[in-house]
Coordinates of C-alpha atoms (C1' of nucleotides) in Angstrom, one line a residue:
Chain A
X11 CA 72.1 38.2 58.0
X12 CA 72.3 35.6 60.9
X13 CA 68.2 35.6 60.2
X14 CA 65.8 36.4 57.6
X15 CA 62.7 38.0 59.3
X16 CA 60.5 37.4 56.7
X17 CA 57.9 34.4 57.6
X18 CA 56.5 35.0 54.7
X19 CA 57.2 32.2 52.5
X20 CA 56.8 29.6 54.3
X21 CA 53.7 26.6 54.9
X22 CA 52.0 28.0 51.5
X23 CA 49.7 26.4 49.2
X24 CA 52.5 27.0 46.2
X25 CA 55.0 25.7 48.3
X26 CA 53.7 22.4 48.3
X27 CA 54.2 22.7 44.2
X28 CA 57.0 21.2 42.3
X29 CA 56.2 23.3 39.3
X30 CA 56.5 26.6 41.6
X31 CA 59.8 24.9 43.2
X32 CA 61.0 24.6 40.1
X33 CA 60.4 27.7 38.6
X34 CA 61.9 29.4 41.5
X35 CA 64.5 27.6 41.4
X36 CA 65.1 28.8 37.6
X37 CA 64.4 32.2 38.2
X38 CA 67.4 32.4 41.0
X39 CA 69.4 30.3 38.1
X40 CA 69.5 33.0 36.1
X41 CA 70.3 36.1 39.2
X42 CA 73.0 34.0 40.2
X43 CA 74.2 33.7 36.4
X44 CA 73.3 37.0 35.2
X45 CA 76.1 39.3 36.7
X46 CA 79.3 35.6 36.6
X47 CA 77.9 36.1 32.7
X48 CA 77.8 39.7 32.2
X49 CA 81.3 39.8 32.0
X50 CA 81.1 37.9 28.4
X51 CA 78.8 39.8 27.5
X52 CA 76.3 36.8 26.5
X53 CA 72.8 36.0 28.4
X54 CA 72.0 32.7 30.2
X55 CA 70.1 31.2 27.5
X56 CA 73.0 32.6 25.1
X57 CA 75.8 30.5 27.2
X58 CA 73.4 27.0 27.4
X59 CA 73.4 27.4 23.4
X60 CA 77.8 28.2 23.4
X61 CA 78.0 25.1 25.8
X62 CA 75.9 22.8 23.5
X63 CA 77.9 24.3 20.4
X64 CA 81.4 23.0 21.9
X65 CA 80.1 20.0 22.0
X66 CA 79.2 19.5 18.2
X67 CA 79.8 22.5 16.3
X68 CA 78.2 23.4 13.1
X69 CA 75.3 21.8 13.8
X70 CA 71.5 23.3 12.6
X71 CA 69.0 25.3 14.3
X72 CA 66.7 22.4 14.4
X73 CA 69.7 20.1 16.2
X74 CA 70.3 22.9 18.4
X75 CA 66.8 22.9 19.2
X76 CA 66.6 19.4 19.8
X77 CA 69.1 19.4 23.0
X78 CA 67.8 23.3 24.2
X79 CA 64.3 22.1 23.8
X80 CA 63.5 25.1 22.0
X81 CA 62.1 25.6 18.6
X82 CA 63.3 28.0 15.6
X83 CA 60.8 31.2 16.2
X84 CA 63.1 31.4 19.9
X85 CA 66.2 30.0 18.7
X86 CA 66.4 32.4 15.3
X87 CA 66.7 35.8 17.1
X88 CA 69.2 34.4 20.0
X89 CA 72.0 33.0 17.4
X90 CA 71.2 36.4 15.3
X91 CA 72.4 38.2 18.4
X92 CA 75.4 35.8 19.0
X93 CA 76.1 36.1 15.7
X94 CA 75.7 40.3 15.5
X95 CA 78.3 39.4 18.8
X96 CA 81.0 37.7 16.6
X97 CA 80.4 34.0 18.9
X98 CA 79.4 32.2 16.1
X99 CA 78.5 31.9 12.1
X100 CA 75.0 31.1 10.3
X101 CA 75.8 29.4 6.9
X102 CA 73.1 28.0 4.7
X103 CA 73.9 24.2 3.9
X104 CA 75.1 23.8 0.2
X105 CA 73.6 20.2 0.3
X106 CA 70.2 21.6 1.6
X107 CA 69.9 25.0 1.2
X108 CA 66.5 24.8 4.1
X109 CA 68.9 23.8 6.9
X110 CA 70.9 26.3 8.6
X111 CA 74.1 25.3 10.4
X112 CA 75.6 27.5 13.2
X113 CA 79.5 27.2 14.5
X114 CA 81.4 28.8 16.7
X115 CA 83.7 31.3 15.9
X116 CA 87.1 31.3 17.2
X117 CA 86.2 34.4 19.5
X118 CA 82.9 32.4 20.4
X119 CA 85.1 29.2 21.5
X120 CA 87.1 31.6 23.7
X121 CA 84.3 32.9 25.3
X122 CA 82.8 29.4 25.9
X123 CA 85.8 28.2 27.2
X124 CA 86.9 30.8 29.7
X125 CA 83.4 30.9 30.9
X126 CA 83.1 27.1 31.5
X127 CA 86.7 27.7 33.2
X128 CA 85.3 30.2 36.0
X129 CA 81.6 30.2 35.9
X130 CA 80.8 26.4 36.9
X131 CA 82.9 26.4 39.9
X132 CA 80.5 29.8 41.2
X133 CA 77.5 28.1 40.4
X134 CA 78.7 25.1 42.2
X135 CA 79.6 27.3 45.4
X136 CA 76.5 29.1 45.2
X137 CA 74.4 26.2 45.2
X138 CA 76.5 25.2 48.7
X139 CA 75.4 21.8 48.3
X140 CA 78.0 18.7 47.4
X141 CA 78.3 17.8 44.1
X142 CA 77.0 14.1 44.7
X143 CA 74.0 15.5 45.8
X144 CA 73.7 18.0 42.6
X145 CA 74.3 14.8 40.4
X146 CA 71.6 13.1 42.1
X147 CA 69.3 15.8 41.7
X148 CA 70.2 16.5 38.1
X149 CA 69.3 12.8 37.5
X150 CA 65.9 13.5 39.1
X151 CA 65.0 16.2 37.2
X152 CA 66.5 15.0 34.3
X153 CA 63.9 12.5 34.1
X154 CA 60.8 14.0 35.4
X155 CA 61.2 16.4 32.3
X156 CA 61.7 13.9 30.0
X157 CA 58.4 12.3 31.3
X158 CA 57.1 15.5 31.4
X159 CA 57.9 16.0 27.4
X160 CA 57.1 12.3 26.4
X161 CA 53.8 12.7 29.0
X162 CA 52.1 15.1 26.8
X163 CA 53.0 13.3 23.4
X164 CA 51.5 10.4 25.1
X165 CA 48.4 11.6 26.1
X166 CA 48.0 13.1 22.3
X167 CA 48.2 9.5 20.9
X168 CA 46.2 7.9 24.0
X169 CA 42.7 8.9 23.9
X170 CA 43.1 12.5 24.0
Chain B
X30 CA 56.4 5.7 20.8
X31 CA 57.8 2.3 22.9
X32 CA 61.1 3.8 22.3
X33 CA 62.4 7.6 21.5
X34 CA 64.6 7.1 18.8
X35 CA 66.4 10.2 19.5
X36 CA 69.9 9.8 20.3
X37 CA 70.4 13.4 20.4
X38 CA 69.9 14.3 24.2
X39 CA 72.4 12.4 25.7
X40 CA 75.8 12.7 26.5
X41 CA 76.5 16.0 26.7
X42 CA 78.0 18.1 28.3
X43 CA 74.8 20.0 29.0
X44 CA 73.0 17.5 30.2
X45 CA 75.5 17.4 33.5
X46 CA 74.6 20.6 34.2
X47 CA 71.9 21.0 37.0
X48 CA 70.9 24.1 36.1
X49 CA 70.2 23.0 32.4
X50 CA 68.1 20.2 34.2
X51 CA 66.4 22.9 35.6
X52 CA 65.8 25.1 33.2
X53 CA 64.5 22.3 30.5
X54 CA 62.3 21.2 33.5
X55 CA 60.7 24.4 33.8
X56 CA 59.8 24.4 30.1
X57 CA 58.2 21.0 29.8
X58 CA 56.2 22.3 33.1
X59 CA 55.1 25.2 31.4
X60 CA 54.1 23.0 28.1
X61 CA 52.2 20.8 30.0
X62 CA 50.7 23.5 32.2
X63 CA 49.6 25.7 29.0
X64 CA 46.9 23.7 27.4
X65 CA 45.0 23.6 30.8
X66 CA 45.0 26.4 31.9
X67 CA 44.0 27.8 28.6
X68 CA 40.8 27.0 29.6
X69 CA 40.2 28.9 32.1
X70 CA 41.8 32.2 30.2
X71 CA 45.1 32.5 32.6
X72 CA 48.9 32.0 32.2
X73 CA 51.3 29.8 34.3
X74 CA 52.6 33.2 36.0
X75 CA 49.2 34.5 36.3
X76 CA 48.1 30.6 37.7
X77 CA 51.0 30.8 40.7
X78 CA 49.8 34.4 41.7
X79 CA 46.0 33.8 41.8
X80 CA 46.9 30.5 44.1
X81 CA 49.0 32.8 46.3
X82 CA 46.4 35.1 46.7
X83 CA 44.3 32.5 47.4
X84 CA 46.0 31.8 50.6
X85 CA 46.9 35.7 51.8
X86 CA 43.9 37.6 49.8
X87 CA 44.3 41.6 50.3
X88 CA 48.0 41.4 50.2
X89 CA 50.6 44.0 48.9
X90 CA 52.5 44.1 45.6
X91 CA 55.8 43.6 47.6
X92 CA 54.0 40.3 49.4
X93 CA 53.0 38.9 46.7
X94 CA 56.4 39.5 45.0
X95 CA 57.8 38.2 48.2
X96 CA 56.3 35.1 47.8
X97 CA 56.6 34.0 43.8
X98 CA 60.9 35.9 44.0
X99 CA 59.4 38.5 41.5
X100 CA 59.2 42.4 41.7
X101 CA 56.9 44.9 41.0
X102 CA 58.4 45.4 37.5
X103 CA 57.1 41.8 36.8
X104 CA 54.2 41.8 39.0
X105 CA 52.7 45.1 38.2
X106 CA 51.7 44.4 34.3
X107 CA 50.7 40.4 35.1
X108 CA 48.1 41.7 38.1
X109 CA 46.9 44.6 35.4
X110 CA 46.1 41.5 33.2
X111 CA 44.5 39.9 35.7
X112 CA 42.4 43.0 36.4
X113 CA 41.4 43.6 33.1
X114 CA 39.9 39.7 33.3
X115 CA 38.0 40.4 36.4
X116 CA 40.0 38.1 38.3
X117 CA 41.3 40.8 41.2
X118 CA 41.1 44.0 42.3
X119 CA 43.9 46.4 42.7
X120 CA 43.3 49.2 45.4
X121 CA 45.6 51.9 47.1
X122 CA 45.8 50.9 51.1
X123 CA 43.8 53.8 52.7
X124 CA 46.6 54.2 55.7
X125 CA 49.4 53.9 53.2
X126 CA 48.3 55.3 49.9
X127 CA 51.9 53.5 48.4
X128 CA 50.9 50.1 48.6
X129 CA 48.5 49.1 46.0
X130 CA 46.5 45.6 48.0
X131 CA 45.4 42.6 45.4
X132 CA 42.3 41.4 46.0
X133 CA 40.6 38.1 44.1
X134 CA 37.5 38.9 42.9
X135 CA 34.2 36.5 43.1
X136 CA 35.2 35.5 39.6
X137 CA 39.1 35.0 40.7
X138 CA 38.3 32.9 43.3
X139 CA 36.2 30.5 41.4
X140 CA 39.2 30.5 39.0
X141 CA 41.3 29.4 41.3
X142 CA 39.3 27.0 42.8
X143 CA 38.0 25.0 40.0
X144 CA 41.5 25.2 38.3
X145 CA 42.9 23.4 41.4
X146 CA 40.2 20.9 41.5
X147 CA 41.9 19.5 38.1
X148 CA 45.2 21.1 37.2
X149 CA 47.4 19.3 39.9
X150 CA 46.0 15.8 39.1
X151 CA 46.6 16.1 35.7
X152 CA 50.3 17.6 36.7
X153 CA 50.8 14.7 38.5
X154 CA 49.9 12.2 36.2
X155 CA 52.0 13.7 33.5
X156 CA 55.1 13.5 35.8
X157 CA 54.5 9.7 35.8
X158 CA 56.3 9.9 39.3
X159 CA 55.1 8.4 42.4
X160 CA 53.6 11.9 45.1
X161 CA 56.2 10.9 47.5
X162 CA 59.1 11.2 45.2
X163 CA 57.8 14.3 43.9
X164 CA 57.4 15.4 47.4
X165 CA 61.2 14.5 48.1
X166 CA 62.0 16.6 45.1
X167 CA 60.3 19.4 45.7
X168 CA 62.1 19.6 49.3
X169 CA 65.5 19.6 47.6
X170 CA 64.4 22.3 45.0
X171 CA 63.4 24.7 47.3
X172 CA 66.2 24.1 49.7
X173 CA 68.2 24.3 46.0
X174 CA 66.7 27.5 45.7
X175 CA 66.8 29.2 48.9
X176 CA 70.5 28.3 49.1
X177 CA 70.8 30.4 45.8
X178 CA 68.8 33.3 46.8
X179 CA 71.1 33.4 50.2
X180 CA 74.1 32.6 48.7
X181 CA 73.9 35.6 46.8
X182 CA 72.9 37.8 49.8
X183 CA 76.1 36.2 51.6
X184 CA 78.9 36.8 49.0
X185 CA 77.6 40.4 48.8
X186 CA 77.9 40.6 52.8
X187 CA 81.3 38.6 52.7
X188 CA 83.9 40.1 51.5
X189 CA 82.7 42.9 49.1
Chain C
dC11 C1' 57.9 19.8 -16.1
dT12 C1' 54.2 20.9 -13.0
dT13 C1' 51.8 20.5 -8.9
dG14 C1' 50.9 19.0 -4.1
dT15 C1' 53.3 17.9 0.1
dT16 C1' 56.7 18.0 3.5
dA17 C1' 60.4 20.2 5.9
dA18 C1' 63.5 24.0 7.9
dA19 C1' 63.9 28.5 9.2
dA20 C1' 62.2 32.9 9.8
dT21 C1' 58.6 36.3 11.2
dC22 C1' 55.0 38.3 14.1
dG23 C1' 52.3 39.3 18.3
dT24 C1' 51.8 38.4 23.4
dG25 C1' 53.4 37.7 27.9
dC26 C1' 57.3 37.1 31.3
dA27 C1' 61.6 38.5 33.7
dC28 C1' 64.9 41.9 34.8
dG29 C1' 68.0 46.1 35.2
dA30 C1' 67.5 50.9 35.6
dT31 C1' 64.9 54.7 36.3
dT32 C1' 60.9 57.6 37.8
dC33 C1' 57.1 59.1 40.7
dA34 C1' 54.6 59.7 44.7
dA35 C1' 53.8 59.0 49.5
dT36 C1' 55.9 58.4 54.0
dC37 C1' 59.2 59.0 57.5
dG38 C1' 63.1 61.1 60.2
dT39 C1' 65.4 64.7 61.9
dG40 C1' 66.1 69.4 62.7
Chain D
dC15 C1' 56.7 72.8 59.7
dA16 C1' 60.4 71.7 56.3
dC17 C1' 63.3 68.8 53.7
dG18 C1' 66.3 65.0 52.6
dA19 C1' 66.0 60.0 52.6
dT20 C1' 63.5 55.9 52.1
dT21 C1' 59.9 53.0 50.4
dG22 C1' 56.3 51.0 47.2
dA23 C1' 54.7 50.8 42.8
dA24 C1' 54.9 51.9 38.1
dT25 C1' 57.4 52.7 33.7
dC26 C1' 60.8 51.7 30.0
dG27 C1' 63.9 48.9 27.1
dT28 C1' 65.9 44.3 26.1
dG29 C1' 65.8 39.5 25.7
dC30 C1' 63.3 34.9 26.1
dA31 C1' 59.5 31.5 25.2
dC32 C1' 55.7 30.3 22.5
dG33 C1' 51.5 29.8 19.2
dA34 C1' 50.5 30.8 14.6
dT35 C1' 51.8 32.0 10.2
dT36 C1' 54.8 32.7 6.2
dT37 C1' 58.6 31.8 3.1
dT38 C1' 61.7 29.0 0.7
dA39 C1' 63.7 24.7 -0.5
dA40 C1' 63.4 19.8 -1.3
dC41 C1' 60.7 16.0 -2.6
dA42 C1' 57.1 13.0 -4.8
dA43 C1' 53.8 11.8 -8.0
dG44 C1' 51.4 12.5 -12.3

DNA sequence: CTTGTTAAAATCGTGCACGATTCAATCGTG
DNA sequence: CACGATTGAATCGTGCACGATTTTAACAAG
């Protein structure tokens, strides 16, 4: 423990890659959350959509979509499992009968709440960094990825 | 297109959650990353493992894993892929006949090559960052990540 | 009312990521 | 040499992410 003997990923071309830093540092994301999230029984992806639920509930698959960044055909199948779980409810909209809108279920609120109780506070230790320098970072990536969404909608209506 | 009239993607309580920032980065990287690397036949994964290769050819399933934090359940099926394209070679060491050694082919390494003579330029550009911020970045990602990857390996050796 | 269009959600096929397990080769010790 | 333990890779099942397509509902002329 006091070192790691492996030299071997260290002064390579991907390291020099903020795509590959980044997707690194997702994948070990997800390790750290896997087992603090087992315990409710709900995925990583599950608990981003619970958190974003709390916040406005009953709202449709497309407004879900919209804060998640992800689109119905992934979005479909992971409330279908929350919903198979008892988290939350899928109830066509009487006004539109196209729109779908998801809510939490009492259990579901529960489950969000006692994981946001416990599970932040691990991340934040596991990280072992201070918190100012977790908001600055969040603000850095924050915005590269919304130049990295807006990039590609802007090279569609530049030129090509 | 001067403005994004979409009010929906702030203020919550996602968005002050690093690993969210994360995540959502990772997915605009891999949007962006997918329509040039179509061209040349390969996936994202498939993209960091060939450019790993490039700089250790020959090396072991477990090195290569060691490098991109992935495991042979991952990395077995994506290097098959890459196989069946002609872009490496997978052969059992001689000395050891468990290790299975990943070669780039001819044809791999002129992937590699010309997809690095374009890819990161066009990566950058779509950041719409300036090389040294991304550069500053990438530094506190991977220290991000590595702190996750040991912090793990610590509470396992601490007190459990 | 009918027909063409748009919009929201769902469905399908492929590839990734991972926990758990399996299989084969190597090593360690007797 | 033998045999239990370890190691490296592969296999299997589940869930995510995405492109492409389909289905159903709402809407807009005519």
């Amino acid at each position: 423990m006091t070192d790691t003997p492996r030299p071997a990923d260290q002064g390579d071309a991907l390291d020099q890659f903020l795509c590959f830093s980044v997707y690194a540092a997702g994948l070990a994301f997800n390790r750290v959350y896997k087992p603090l999230l087992d315990r409710f029984g709900i995925t990583y992806p599950q608990y981003l959509a619970l958190v974003a639920l709390r916040d406005s509930n009953g709202r449709t698959v497309s407004e879900l979509g919209g804060k998640l960044h992800l689109e119905s055909n992934t979005l479909t199948p992971l409330i279908k499992r929350l919903e198979a779980g008892g988290l939350v409810t899928r109830n066509r909209d009487k006004q539109d009968e196209r729109v779908v809108r998801v809510a939490l279920t009492d259990a579901g609120r529960t489950v969000v709440d006692e994981a946001l109780g416990c599970v932040p506070a691990a991340i934040l230790e596991a990280t072992g960094m201070q918190p100012q320098d977790l908001k600055a970072l969040n603000v850095s990536l924050a915005s590269l990825g919304s130049a990295l969404r807006n990039g590609a909608a802007a090279s569609d209506a530049d030129g090509r």
